PDB file of C-alpha atoms in Angstrom:
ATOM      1  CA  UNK A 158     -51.791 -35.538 -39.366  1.00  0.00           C
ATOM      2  CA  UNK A 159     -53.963 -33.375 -41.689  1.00  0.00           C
ATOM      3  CA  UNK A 160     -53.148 -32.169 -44.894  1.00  0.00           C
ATOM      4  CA  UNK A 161     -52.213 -28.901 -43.515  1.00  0.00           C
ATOM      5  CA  UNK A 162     -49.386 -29.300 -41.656  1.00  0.00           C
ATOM      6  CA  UNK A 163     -47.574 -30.431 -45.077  1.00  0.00           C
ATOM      7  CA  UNK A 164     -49.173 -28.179 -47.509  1.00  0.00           C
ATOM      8  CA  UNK A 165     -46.540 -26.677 -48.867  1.00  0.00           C
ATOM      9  CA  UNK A 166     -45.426 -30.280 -49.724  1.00  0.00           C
ATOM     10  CA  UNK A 167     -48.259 -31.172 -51.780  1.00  0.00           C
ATOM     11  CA  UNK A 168     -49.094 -30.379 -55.121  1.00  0.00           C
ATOM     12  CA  UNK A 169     -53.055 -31.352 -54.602  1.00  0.00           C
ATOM     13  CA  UNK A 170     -54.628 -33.764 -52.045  1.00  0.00           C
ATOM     14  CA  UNK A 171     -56.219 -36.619 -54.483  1.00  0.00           C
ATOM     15  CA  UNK A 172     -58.345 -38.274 -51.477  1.00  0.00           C
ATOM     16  CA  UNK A 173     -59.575 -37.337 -48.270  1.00  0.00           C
ATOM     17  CA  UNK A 174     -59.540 -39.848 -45.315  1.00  0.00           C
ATOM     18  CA  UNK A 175     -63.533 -39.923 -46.054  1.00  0.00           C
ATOM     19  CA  UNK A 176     -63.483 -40.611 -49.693  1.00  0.00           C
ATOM     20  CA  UNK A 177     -60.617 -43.263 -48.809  1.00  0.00           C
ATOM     21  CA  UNK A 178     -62.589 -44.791 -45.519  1.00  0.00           C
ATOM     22  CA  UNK A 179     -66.035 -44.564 -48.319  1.00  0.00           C
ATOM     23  CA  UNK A 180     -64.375 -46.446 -50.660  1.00  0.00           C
ATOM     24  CA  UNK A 181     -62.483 -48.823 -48.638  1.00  0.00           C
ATOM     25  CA  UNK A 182     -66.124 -49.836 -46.889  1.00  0.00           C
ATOM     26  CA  UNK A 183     -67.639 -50.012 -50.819  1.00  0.00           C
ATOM     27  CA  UNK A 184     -64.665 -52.607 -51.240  1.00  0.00           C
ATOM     28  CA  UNK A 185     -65.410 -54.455 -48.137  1.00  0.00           C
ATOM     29  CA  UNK A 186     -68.841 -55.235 -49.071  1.00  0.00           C
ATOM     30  CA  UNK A 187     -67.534 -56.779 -52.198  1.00  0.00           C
ATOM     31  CA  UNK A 188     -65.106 -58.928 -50.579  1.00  0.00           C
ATOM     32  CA  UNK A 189     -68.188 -60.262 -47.791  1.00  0.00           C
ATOM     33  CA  UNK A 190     -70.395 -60.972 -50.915  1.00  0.00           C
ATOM     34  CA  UNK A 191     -67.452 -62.920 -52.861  1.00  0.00           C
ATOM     35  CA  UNK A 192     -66.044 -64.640 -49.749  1.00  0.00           C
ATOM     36  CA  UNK A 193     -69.099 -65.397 -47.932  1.00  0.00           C
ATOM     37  CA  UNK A 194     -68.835 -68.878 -46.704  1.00  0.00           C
ATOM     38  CA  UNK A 195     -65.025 -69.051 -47.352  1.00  0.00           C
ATOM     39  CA  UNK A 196     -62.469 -69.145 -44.877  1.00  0.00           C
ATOM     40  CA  UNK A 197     -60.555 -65.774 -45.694  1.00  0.00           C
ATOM     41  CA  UNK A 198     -57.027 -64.767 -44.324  1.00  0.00           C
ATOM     42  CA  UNK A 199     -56.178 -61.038 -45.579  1.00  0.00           C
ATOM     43  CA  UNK A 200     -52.538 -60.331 -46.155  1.00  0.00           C
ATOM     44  CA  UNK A 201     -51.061 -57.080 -45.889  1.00  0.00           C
ATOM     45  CA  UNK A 202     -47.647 -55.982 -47.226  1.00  0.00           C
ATOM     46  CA  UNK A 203     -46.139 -54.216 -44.960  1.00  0.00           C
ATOM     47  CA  UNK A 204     -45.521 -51.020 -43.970  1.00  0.00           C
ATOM     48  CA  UNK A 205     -47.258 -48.632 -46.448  1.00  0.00           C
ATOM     49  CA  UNK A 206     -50.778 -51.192 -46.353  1.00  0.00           C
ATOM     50  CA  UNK A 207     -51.082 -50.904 -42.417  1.00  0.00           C
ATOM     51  CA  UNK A 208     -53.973 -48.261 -43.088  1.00  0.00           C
ATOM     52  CA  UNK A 209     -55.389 -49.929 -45.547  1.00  0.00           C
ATOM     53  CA  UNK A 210     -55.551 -52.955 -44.093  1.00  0.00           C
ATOM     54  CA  UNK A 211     -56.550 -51.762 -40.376  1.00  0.00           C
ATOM     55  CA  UNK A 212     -59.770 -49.459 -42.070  1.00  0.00           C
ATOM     56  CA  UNK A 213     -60.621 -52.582 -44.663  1.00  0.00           C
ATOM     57  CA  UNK A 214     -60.568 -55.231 -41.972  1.00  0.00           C
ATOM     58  CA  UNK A 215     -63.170 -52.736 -39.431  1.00  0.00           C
ATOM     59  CA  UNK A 216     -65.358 -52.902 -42.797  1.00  0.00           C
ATOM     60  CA  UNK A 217     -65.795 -56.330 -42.775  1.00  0.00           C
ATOM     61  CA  UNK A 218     -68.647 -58.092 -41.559  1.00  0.00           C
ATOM     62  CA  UNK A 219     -67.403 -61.611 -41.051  1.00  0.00           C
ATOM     63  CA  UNK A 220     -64.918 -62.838 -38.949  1.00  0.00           C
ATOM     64  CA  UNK A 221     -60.792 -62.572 -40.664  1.00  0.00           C
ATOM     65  CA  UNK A 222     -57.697 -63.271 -39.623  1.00  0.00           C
ATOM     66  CA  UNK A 223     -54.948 -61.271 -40.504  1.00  0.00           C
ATOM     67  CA  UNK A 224     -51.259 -61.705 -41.496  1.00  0.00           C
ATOM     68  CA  UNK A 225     -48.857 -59.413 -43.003  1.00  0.00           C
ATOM     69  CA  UNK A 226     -45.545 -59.650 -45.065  1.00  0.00           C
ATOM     70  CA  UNK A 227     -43.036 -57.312 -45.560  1.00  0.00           C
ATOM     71  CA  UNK A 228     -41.283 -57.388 -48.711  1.00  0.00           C
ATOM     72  CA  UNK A 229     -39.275 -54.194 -50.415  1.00  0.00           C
ATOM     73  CA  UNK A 230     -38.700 -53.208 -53.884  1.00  0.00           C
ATOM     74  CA  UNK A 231     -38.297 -49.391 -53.162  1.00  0.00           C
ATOM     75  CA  UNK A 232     -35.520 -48.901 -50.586  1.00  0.00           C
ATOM     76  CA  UNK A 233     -35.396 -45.018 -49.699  1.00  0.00           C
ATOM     77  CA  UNK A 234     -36.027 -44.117 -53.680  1.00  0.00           C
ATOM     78  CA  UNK A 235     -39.242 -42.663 -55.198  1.00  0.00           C
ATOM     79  CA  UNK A 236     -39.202 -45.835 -57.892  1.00  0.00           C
ATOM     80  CA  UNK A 237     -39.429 -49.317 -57.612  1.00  0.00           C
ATOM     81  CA  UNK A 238     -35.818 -51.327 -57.939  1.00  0.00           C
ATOM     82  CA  UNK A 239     -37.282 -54.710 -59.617  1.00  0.00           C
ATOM     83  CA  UNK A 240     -35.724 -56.652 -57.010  1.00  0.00           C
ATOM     84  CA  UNK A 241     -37.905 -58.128 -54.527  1.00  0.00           C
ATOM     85  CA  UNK A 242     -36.723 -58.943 -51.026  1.00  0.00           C
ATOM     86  CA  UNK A 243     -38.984 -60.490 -48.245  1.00  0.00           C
ATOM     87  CA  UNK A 244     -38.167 -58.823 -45.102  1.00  0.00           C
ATOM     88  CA  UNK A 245     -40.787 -60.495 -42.822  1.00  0.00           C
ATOM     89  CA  UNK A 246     -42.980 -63.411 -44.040  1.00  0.00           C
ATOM     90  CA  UNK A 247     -46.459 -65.068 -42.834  1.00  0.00           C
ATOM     91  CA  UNK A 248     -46.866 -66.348 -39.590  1.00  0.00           C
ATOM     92  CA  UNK A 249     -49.568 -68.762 -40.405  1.00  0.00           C
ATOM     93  CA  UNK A 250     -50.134 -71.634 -43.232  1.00  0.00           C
ATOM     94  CA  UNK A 251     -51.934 -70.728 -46.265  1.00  0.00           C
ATOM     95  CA  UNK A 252     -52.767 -74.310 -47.499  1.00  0.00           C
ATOM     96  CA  UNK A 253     -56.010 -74.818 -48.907  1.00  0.00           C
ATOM     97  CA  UNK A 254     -57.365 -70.977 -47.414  1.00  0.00           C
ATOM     98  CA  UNK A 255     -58.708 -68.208 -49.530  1.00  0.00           C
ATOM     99  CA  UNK A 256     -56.035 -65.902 -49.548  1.00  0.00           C
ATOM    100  CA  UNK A 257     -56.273 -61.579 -50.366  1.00  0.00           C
ATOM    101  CA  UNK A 258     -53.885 -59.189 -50.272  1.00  0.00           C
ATOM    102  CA  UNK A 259     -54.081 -56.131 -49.397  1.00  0.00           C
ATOM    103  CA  UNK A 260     -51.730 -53.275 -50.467  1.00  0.00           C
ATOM    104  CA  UNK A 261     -51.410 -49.386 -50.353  1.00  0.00           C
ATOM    105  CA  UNK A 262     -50.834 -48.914 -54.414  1.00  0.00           C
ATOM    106  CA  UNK A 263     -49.412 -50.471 -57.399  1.00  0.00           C
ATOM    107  CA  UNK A 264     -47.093 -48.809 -59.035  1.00  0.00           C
ATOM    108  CA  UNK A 265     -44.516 -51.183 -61.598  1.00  0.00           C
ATOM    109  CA  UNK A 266     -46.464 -54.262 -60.439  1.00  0.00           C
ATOM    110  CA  UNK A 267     -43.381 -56.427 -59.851  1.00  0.00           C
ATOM    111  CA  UNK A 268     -43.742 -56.422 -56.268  1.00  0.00           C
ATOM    112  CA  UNK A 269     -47.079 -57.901 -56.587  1.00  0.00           C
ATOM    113  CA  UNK A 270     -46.672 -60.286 -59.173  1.00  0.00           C
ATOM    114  CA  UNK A 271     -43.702 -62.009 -56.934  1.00  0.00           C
ATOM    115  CA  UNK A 272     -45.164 -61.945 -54.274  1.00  0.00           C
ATOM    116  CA  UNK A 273     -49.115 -63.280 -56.433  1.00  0.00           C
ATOM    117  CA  UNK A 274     -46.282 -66.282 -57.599  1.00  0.00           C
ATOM    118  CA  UNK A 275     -44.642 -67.084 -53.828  1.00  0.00           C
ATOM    119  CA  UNK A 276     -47.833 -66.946 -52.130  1.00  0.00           C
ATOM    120  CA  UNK A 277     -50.036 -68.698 -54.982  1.00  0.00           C
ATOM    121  CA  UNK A 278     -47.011 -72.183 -54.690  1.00  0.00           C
ATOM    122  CA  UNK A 279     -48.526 -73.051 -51.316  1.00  0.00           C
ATOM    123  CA  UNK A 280     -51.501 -74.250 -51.731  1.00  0.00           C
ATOM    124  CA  UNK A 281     -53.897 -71.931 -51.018  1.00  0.00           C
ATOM    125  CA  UNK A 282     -57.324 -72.199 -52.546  1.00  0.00           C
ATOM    126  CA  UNK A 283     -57.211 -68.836 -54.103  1.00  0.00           C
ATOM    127  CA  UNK A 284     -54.885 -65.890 -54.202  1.00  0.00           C
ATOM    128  CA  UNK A 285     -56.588 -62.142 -54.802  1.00  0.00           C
ATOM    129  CA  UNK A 286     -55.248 -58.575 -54.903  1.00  0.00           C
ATOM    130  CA  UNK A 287     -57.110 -55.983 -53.290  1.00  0.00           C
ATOM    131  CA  UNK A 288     -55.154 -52.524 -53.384  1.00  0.00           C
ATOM    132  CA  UNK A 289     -56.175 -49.245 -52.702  1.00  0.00           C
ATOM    133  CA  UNK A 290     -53.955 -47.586 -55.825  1.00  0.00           C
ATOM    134  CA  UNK A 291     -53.201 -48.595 -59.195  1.00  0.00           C
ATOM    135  CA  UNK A 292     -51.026 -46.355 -61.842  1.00  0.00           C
ATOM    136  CA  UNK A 293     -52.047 -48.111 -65.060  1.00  0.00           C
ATOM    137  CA  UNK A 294     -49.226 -46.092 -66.825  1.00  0.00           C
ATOM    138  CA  UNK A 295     -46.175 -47.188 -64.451  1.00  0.00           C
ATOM    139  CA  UNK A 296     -47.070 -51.295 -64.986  1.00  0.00           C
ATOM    140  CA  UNK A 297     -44.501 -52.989 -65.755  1.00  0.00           C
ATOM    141  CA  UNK A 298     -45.902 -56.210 -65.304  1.00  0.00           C
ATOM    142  CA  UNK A 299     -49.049 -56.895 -65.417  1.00  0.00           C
ATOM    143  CA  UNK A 300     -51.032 -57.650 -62.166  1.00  0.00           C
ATOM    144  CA  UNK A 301     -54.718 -59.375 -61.976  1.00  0.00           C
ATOM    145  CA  UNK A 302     -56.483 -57.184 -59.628  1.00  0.00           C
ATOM    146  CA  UNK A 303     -59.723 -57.921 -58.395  1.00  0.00           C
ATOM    147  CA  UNK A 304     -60.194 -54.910 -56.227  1.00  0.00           C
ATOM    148  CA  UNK A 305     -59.011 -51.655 -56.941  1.00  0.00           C
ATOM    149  CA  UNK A 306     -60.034 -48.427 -54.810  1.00  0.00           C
ATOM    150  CA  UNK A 307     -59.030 -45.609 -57.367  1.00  0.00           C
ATOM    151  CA  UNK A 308     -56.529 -45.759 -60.417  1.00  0.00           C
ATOM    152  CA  UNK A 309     -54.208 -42.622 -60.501  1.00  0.00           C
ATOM    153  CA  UNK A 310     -51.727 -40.991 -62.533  1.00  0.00           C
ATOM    154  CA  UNK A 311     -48.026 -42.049 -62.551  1.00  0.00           C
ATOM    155  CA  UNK A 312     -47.420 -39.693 -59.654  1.00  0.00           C
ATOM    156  CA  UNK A 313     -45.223 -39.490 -56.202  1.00  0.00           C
ATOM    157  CA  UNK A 314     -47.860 -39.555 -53.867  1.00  0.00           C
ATOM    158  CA  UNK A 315     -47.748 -39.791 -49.806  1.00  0.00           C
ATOM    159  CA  UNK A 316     -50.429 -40.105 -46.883  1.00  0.00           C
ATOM    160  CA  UNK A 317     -52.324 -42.941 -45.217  1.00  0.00           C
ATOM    161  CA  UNK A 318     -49.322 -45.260 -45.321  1.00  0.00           C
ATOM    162  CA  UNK A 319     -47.923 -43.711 -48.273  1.00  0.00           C
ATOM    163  CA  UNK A 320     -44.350 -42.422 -47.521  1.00  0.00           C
ATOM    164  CA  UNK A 321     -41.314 -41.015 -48.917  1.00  0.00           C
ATOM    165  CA  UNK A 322     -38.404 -41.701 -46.505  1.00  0.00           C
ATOM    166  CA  UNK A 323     -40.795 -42.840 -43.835  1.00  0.00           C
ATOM    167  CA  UNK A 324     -42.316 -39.740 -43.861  1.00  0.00           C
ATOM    168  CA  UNK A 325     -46.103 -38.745 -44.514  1.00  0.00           C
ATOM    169  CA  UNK A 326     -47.204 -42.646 -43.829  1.00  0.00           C
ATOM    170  CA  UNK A 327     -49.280 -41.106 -40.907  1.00  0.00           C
ATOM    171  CA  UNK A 328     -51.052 -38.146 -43.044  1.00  0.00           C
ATOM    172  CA  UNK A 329     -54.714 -38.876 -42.930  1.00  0.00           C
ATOM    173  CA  UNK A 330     -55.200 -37.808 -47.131  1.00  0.00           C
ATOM    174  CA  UNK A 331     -53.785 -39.023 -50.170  1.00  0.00           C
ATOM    175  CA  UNK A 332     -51.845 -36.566 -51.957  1.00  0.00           C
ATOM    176  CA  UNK A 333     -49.333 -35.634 -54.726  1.00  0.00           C
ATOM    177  CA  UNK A 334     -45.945 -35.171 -53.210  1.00  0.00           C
ATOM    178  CA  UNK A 335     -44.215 -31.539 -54.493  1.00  0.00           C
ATOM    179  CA  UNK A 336     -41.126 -32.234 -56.412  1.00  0.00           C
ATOM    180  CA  UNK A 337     -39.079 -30.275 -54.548  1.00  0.00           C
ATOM    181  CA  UNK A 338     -39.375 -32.300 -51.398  1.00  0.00           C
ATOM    182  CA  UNK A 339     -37.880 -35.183 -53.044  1.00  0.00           C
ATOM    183  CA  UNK A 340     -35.904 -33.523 -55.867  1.00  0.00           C
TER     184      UNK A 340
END
């Protein structure tokens, strides 16, 4: 979906699906020259990192496998609860494997740091946070990063997996959600 078939929804579009696809492929090439030799499993948390993840993983240029995890913090609010849940977990054993996750944005950072903890007590050989997003100003927690795509202002945004209300997820930019649409 393009920007313009929710313009009067936005406030300003922050990234275009180049910029974010550019960036994501800059990112890639950072995680081949770190990982190179390593076995790597990337973990995405599901559902807002599904972009993210799909664009990051076509970047690569090694072999990956993939996993996901579903965990939820938000329910159908604009702010994080504090309260982690794990709706789906890994399919595969993380023992001893270099392990990165991938997410859309951090926002409070108390998803992530559960979920750094959980995944980091088994066994893996490393645990690493990749993320698209990062709003310095809403951390709550802090969160090592090791990749970060853009840091952005303590805003509502929507757009490539972004949503509000599992809407927008599918909008090819990044942009600030208009208060009134949530309001």
């Amino acid at each position: 979906m393009d920007a313009g078939a929710v313009e009067g929804d936005l406030v300003e579009v922050l990234f275009t699906e180049k910029q974010i696809v550019d960036r994501l492929a800059e990112l890639a090439a950072e995680v081949d020259r770190d990982y190179e030799g390593k076995d790597l499993v990337i973990v995405g948390v599901l559902r807002g990192a599904v972009m993210v993840m799909a664009d990051l993983a076509r970047a690569l240029d090694r072999h990956v496998e993939m996993d996901w995890m579903a965990v939820s913090s938000y329910g159908s609010g604009t702010k994080s609860s504090g309260v982690v849940r794990i709706l789906k977990d890994l399919d595969s054993d993380i023992s001893g494997r270099h392990v990165l996750i991938v997410d859309e944005i951090i926002d409070t950072g108390l998803t992530l740091s559960w979920l750094t903890s959980n995944l980091s007590s088994r066994g893996p050989a490393s645990v690493e946070i990749l993320t698209l997003l990062r709003k310095p100003e809403a951390l709550q927690m802090p969160v090592d990063v090791k990749y970060v795509g853009w840091d952005i202002p303590n805003e509502f945004v929507v757009g490539y997996g972004l949503d509000y209300r599992e809407r927008y997820r599918n909008l090819r930019d990044i942009g600030t959600l208009a208060p009134h649409v949530y309001s």
